[in-house]
XYZ file of C-alpha atoms in Angstrom:
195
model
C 0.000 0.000 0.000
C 3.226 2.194 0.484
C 3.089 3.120 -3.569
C -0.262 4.353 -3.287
C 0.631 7.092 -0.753
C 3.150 8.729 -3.257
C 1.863 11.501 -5.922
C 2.895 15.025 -6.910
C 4.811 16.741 -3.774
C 2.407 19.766 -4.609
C -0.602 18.374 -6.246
C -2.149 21.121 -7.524
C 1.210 23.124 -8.541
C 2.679 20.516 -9.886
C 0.216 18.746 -12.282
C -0.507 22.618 -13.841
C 3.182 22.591 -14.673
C 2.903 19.426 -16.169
C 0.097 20.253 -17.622
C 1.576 22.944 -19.281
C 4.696 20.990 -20.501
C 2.471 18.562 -22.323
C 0.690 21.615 -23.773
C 4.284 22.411 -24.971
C 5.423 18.881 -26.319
C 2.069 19.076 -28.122
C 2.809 22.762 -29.944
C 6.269 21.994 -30.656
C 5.965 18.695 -32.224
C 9.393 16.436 -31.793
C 10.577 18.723 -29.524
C 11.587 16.778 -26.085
C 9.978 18.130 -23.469
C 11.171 17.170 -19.326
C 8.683 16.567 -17.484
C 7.980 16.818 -13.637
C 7.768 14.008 -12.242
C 5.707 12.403 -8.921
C 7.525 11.455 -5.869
C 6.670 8.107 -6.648
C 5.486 5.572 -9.583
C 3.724 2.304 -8.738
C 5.598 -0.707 -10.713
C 5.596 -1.216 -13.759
C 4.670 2.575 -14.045
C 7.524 4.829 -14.739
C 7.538 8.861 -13.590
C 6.795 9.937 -17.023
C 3.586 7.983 -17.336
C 2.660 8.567 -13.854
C 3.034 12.511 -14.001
C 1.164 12.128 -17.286
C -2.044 10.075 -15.247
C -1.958 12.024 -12.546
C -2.283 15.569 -14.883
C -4.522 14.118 -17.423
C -6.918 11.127 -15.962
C -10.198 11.920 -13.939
C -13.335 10.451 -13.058
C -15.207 11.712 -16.560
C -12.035 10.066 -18.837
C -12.523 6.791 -18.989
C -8.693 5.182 -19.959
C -7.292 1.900 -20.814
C -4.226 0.477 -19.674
C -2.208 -2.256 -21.609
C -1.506 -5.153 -20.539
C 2.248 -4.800 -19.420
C 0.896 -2.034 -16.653
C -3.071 -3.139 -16.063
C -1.751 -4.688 -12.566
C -3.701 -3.895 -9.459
C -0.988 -1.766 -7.471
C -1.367 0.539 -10.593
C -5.596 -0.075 -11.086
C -5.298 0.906 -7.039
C -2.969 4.117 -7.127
C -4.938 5.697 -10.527
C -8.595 4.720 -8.393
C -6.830 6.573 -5.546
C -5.330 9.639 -6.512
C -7.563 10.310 -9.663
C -10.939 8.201 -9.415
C -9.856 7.136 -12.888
C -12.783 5.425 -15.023
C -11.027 2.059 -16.714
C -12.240 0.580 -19.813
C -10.936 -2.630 -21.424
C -11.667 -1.377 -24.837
C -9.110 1.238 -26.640
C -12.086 2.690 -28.817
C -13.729 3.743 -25.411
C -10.767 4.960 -24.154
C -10.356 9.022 -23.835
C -6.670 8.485 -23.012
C -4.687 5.150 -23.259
C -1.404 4.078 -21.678
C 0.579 1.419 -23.528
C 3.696 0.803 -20.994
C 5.577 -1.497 -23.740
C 5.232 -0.981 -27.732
C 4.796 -4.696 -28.330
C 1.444 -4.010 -26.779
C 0.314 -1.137 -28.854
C -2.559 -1.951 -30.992
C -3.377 -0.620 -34.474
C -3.916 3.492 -34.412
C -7.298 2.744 -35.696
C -8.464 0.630 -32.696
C -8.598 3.997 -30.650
C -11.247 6.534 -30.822
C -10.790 9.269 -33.243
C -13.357 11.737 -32.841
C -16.019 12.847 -34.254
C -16.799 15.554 -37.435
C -19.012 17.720 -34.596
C -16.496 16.674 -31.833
C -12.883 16.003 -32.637
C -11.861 16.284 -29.264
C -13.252 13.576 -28.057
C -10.653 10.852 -29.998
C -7.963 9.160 -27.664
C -4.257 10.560 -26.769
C -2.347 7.287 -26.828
C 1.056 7.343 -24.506
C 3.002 5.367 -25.457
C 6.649 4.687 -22.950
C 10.633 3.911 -25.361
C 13.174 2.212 -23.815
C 14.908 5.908 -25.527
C 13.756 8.862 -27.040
C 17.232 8.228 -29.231
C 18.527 5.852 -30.998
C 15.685 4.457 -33.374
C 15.350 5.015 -37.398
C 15.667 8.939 -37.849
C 11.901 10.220 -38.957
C 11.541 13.525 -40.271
C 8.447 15.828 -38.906
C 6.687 18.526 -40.361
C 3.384 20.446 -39.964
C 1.851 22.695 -37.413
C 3.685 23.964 -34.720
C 7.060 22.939 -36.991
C 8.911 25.655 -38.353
C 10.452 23.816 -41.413
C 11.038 20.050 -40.528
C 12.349 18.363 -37.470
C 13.709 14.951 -36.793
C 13.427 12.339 -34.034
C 14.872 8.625 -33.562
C 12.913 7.082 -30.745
C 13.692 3.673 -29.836
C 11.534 0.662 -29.737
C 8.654 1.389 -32.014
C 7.342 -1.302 -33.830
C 7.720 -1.492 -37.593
C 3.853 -0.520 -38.631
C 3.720 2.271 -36.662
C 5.108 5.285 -38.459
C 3.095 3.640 -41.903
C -0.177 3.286 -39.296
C 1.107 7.518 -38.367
C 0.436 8.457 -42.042
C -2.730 7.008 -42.503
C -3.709 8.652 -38.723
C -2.626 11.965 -39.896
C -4.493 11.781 -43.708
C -7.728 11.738 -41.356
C -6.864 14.738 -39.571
C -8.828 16.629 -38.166
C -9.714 13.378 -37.033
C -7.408 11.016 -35.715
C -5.525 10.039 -32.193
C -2.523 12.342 -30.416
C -0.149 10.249 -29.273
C 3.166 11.200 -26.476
C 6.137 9.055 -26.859
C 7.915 9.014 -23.645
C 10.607 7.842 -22.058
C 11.988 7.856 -18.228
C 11.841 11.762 -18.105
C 11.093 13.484 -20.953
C 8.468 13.581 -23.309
C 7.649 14.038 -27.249
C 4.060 15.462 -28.426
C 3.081 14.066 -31.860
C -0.669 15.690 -32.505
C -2.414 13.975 -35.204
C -1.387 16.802 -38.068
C 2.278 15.881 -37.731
C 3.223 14.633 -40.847
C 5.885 11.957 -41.139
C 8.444 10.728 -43.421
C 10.658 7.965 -42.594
């Protein structure tokens, strides 16, 4: 029970800076962003994720977990410090946490809006082994002055192919954070990518 006793050291400060760095990683697309992180992270969660749950999830956003974090010390501490609504299905899912990217399912089993409502689709994070060190991809669109480039680590094959086909929809479509152990990278659904 010790792990669910540890959260932001200032709640309320704390999870409106985060807040605003994810607003950040979001506007500056492959730009990594550090993020403030909780005192503490129930296993398998890392602080990345955590500080992401903790600014993000309520009662009203219902969120799925995969299957490499959907253990009970981390079903306890998101019921505890955010009354967070669980669903097992991704396409119910207003946010979804995928804590390994062999367990990431297709971009098009999440929710991507509506025509009326766009902002209803699902911000998928998604946690790297690195942030470095993958195939180089080359990012462009809104929020991108000309191009930018990022090599995260540990993607699966599909996904930057499964990307283009989530952008083409925009303004529909999911946002998705790629994270690591600190930092974070914003990649909102009209991010264009070429690999």
């Amino acid at each position: 029970m010790r792990s669910l006793a540890r959260q932001f050291e200032d709640p309320i400060h704390d999870a409106q800076l985060a807040f605003r760095q994810l607003l950040t990683a979001l506007s500056r697309p492959g730009t990594a962003v550090l993020l403030r992180q909780p005192a503490g992270s129930p296993v398998p969660l890392n602080g990345t994720m955590t500080a992401i749950a903790l600014t993000l999830v309520d009662g009203d956003c219902p969120s799925w977990l995969s299957r490499s974090i959907a253990t009970d010390d981390v079903r306890d501490y998101l019921h505890l410090h955010t009354n967070a609504l669980l669903t097992a299905e991704p396409e119910a899912a207003n946010l979804a946490f995928v804590g390994d990217p062999v367990d990431l399912p297709p971009l098009s089993r999440f929710n991507p809006g509506e025509a009326a409502s766009p902002d209803k689709a699902t911000t998928v994070v998604i946690r790297l082994p690195s942030l470095t060190g993958g195939r180089t991809v080359t990012l462009s669109g809104p929020g991108i002055e000309t191009s930018a480039a990022i090599a995260p680590a540990g993607l699966p094959d599909w996904f930057w192919p499964d990307w283009e086909k989530n952008a083409a929809r925009y303004p529909l479509g999911v946002d998705v954070f790629l994270t690591d152990d600190t930092h974070v990278i914003g990649l909102p659904r009209s991010t264009r990518a070429e690999w």
